[in-house]
PDB file of C-alpha atoms in Angstrom:
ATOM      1  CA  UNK A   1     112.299 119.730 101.459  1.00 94.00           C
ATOM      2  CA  UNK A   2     110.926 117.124 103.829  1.00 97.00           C
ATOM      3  CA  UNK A   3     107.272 116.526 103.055  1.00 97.00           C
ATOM      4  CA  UNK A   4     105.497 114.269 105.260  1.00 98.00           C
ATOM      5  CA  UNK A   5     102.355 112.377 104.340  1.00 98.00           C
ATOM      6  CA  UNK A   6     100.022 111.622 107.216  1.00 98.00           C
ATOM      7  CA  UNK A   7      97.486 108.613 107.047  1.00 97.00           C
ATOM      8  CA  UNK A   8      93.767 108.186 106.896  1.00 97.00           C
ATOM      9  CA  UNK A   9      91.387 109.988 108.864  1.00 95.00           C
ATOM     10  CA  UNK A  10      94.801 111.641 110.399  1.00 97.00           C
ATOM     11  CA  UNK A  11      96.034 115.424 109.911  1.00 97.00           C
ATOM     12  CA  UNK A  12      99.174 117.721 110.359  1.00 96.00           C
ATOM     13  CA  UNK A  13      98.019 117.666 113.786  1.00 96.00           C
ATOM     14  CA  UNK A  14      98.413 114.038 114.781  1.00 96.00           C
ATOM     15  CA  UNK A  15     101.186 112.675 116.894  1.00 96.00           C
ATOM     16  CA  UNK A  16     104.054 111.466 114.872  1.00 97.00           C
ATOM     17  CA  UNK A  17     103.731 114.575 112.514  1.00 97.00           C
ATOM     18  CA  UNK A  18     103.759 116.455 115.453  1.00 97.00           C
ATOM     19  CA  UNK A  19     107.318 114.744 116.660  1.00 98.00           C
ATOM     20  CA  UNK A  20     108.522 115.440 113.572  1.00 98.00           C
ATOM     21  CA  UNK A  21     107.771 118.797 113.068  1.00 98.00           C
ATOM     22  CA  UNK A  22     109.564 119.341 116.754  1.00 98.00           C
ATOM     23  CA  UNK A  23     112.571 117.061 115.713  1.00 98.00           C
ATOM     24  CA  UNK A  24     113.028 118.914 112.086  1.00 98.00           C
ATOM     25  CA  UNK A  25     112.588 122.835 114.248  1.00 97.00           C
ATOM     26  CA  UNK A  26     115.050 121.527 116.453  1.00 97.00           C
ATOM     27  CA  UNK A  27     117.787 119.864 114.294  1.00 97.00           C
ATOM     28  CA  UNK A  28     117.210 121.508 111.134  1.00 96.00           C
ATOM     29  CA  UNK A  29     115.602 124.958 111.459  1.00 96.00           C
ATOM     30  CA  UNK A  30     117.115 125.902 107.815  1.00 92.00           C
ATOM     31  CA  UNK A  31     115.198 122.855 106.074  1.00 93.00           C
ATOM     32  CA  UNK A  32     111.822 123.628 104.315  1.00 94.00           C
ATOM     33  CA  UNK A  33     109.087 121.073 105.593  1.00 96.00           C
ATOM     34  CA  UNK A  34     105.581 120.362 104.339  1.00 96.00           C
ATOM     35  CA  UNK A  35     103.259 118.858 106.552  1.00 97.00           C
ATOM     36  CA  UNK A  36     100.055 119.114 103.944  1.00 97.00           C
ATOM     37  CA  UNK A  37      96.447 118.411 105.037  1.00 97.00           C
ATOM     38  CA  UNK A  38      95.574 115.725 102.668  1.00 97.00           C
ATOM     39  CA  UNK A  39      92.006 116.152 100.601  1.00 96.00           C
ATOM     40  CA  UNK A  40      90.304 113.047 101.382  1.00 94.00           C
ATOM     41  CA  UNK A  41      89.491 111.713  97.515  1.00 96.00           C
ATOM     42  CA  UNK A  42      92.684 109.611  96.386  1.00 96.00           C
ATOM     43  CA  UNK A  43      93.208 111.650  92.986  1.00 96.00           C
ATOM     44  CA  UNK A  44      92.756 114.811  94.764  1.00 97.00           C
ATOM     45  CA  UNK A  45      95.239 113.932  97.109  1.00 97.00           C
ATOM     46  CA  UNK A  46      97.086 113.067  94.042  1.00 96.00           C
ATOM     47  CA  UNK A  47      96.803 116.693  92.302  1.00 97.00           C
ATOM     48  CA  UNK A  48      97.676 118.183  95.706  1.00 96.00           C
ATOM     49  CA  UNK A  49     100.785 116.382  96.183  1.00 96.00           C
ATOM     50  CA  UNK A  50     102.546 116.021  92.734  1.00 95.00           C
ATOM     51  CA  UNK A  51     102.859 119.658  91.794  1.00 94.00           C
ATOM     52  CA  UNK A  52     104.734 119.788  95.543  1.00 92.00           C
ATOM     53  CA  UNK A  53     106.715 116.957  95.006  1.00 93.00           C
ATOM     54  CA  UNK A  54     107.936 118.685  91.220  1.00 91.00           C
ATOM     55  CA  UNK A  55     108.270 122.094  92.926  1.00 91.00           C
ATOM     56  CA  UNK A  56     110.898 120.705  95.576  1.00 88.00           C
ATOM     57  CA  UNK A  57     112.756 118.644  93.265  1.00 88.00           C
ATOM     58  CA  UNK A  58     112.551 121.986  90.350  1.00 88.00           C
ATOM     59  CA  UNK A  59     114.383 123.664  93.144  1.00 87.00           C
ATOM     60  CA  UNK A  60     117.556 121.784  92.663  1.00 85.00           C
ATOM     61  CA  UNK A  61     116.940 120.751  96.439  1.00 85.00           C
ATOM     62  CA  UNK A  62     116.998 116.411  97.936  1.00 91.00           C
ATOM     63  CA  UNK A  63     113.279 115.695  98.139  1.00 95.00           C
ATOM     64  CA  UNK A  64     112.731 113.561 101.723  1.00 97.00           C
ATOM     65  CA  UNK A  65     109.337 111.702 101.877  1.00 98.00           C
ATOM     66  CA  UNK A  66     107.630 110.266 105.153  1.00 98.00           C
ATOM     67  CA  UNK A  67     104.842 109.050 105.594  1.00 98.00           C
ATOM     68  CA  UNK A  68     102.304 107.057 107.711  1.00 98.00           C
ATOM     69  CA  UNK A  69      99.839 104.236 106.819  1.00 98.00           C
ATOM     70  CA  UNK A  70      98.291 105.428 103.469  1.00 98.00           C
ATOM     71  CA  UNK A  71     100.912 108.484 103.437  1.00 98.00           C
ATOM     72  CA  UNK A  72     103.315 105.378 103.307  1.00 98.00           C
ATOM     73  CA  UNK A  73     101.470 104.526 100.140  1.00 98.00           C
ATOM     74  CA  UNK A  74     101.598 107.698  98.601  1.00 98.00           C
ATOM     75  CA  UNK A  75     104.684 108.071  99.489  1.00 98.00           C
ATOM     76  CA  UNK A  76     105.638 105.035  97.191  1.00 98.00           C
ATOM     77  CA  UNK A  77     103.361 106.358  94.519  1.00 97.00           C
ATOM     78  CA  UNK A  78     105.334 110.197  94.244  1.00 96.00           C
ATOM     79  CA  UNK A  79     109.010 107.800  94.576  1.00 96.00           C
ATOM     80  CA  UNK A  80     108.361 106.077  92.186  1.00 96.00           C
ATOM     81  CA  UNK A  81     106.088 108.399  89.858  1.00 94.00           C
ATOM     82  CA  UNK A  82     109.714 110.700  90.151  1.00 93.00           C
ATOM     83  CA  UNK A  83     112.971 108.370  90.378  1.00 90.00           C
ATOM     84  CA  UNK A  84     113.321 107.734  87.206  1.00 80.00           C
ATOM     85  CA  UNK A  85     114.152 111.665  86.892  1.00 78.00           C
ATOM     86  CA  UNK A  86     116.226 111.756  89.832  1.00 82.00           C
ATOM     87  CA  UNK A  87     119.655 110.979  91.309  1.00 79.00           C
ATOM     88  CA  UNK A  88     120.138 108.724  94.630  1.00 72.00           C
ATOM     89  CA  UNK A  89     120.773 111.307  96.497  1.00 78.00           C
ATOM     90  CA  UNK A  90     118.073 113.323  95.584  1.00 87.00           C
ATOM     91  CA  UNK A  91     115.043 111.534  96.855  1.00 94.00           C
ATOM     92  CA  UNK A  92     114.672 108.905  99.590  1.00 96.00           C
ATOM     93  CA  UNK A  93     111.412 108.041 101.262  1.00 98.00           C
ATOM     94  CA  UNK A  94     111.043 106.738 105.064  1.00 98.00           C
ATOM     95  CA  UNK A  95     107.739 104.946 105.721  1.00 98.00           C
ATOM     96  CA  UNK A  96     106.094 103.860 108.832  1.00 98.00           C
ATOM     97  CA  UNK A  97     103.597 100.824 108.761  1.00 98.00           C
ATOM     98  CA  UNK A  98     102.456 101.897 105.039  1.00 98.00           C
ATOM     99  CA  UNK A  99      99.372 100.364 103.986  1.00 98.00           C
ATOM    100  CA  UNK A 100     100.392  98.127 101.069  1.00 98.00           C
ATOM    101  CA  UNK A 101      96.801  97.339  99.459  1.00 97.00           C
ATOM    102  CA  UNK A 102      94.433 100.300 100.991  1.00 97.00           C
ATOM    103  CA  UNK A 103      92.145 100.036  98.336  1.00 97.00           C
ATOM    104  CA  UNK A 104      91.166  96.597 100.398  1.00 96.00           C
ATOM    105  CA  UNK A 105      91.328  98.017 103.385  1.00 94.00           C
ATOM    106  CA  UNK A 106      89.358 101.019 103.562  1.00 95.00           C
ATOM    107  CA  UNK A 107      86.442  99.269 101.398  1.00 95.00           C
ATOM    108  CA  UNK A 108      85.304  98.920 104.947  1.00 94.00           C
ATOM    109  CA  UNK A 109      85.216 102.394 105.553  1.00 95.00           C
ATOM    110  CA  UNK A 110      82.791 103.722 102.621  1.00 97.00           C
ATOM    111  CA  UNK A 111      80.169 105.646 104.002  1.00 97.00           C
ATOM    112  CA  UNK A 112      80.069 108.519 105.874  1.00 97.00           C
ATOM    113  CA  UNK A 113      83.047 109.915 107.989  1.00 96.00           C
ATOM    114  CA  UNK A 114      84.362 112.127 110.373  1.00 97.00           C
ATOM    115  CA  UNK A 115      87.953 113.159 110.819  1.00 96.00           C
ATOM    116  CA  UNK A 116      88.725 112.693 114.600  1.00 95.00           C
ATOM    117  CA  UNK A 117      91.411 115.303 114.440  1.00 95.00           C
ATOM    118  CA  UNK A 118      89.902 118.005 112.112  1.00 95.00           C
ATOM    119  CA  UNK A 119      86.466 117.571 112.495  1.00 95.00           C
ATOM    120  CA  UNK A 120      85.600 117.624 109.253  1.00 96.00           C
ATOM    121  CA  UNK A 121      82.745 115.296 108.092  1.00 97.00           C
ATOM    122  CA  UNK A 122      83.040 112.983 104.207  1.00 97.00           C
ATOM    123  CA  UNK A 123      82.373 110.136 102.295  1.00 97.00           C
ATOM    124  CA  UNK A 124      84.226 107.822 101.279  1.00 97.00           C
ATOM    125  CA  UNK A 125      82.467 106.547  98.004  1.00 97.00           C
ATOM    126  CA  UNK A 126      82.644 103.011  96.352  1.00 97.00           C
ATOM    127  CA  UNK A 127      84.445 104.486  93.262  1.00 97.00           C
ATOM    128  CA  UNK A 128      87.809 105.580  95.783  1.00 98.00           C
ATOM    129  CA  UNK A 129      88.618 102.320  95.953  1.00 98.00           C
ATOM    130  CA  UNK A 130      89.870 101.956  92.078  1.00 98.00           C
ATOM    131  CA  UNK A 131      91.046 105.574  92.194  1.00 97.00           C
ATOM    132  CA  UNK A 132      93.413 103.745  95.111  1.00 97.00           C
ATOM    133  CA  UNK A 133      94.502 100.958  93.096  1.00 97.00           C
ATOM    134  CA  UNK A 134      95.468 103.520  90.124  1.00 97.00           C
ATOM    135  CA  UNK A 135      97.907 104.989  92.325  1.00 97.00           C
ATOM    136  CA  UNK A 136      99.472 101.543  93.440  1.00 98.00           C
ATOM    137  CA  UNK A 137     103.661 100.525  92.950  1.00 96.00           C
ATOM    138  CA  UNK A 138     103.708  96.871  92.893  1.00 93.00           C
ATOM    139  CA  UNK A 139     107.305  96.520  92.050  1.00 92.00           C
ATOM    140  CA  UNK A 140     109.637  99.341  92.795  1.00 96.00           C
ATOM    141  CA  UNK A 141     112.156 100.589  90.562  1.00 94.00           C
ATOM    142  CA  UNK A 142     114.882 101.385  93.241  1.00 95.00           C
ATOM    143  CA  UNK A 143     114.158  99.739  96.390  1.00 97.00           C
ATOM    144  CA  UNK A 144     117.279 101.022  98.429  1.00 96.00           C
ATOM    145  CA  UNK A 145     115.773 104.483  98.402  1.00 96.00           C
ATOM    146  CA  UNK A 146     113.096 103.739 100.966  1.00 98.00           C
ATOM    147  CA  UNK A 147     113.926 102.725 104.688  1.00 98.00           C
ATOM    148  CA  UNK A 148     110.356 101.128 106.403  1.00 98.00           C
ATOM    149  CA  UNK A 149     109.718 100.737 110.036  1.00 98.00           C
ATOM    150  CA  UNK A 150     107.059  98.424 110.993  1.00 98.00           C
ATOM    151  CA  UNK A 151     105.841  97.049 114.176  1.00 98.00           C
ATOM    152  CA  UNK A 152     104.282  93.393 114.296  1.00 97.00           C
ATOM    153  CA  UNK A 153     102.162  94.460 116.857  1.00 97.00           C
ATOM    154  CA  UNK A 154     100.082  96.790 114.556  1.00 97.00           C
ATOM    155  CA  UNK A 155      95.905  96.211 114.577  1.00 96.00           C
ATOM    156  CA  UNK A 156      94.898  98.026 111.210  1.00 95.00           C
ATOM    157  CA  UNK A 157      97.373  96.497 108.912  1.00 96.00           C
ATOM    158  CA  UNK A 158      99.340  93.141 108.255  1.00 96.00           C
ATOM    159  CA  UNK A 159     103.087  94.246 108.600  1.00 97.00           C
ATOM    160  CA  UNK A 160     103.693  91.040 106.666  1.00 97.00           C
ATOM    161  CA  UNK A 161     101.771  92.978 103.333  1.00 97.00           C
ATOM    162  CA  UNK A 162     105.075  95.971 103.700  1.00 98.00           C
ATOM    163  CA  UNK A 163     107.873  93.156 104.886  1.00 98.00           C
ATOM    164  CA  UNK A 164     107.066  91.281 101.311  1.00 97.00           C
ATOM    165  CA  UNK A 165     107.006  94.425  99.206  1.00 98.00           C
ATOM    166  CA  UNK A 166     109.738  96.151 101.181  1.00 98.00           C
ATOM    167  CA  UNK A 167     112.113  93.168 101.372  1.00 97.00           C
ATOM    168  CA  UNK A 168     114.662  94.801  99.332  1.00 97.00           C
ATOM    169  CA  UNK A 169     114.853  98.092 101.443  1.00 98.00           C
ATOM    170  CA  UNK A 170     116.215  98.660 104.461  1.00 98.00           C
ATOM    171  CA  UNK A 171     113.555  97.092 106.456  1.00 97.00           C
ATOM    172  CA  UNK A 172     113.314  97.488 110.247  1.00 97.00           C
ATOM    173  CA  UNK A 173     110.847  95.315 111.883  1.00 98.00           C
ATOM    174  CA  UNK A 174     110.143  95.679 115.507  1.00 97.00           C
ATOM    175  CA  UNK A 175     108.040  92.836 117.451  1.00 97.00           C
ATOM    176  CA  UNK A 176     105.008  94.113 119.078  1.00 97.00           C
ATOM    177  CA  UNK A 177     103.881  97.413 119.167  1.00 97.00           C
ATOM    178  CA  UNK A 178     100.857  98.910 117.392  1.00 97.00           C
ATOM    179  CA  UNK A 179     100.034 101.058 114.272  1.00 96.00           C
ATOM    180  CA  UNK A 180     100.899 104.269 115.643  1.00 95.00           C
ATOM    181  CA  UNK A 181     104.085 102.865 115.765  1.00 97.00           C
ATOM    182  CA  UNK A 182     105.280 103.346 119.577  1.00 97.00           C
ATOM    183  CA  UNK A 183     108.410 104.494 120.135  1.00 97.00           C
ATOM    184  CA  UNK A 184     108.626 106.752 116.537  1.00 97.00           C
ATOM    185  CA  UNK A 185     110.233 109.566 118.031  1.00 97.00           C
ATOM    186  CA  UNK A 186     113.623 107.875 118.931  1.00 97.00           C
ATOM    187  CA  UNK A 187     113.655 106.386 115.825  1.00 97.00           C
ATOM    188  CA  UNK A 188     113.755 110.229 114.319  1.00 98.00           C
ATOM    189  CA  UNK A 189     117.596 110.187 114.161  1.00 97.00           C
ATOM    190  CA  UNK A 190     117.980 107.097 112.157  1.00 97.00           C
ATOM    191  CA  UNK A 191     115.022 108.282 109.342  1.00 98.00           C
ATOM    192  CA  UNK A 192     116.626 111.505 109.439  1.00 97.00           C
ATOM    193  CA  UNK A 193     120.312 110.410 108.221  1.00 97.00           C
ATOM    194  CA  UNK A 194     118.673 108.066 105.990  1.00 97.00           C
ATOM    195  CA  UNK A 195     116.902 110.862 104.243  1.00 96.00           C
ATOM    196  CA  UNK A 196     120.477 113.243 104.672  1.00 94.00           C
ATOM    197  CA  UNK A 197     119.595 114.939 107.380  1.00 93.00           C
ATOM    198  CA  UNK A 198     122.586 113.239 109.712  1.00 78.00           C
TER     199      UNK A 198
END
């Protein structure tokens, strides 16, 4: 299963989940995707995505991660929550600009919200911010399983934050750009062989 993790204040509906969804009905009608609207409390989004992440990989199936900006974090967190259990060929993670420390980040953001592609109105309250940090990967256990694209160019995050953590994985690091990372969808063929879907 490819499960894709979309970013903050994003949704199933936003661009590059959009591209993929096209690319996967396209080149790989037969493969299950999930394309989950995240809850916006971290350890909500945490009981909504582990018991996914377990179901996939109960099935005998590869588990393929992607994800976007804090999906990129989460991403990391299920990886590495689950290697330990798995073989290398099993599950493999592609992330695009991840957020590194969003628990910094998005202290800016507490408050009231509103999703600009849902709709939906929220808080994000003080107490997030260490529910974020619980769910952080400092060091990763097998860094070759995760292939990160960043673009220097982005304006939310610090690409330099992902380069340092990252430096062991296959690290692709385009100069300018921006956070939605422009240009994703011709980089689809390359995530997909990394994840196995050549």
């Amino acid at each position: 299963m490819l499960l894709y993790l979309h970013g903050f204040n994003s949704a199933p509906s936003s661009t590059k989940a959009t591209q993929v969804a096209r690319y996967m009905a396209t080149h790989h009608p037969g493969e299950a995707v999930a394309f989950p609207r995240l809850a916006t409390a971290p350890l909500a989004v945490r009981e909504q995505i582990l018991p996914l992440a377990h179901s996939a990989l109960n099935s005998g199936e590869p588990l393929r991660l992607m994800g976007s900006s804090l999906g990129g974090y989460l991403a990391s967190y299920l990886l590495e929550t689950l290697v330990v259990d798995t073989g290398p060929e099993q599950l493999r993670a592609v992330l695009v600009n991840p957020a590194v420390r969003p628990y910094e980040l998005l202290a800016e953001y507490i408050g009231e919200q509103e999703n600009p592609y849902t709709g939906e109105r929220y808080r994000v309250e003080p107490e997030h911010m260490g529910h974020l940090q619980s769910l952080d990967t400092p060091s990763l256990l097998q860094p070759e399983r995760y292939m990160v694209l960043l673009q220097t160019g982005d304006e939310v995050l610090d690409y330099r934050q992902a380069e340092t953590k990252y430096g062991r994985s296959q690290l692709h690091i385009e100069q300018g750009g921006d956070h939605s990372f422009q240009g994703f969808e011709q980089r689809l063929p390359e995530a997909m062989a990394f994840l196995g879907l050549a």
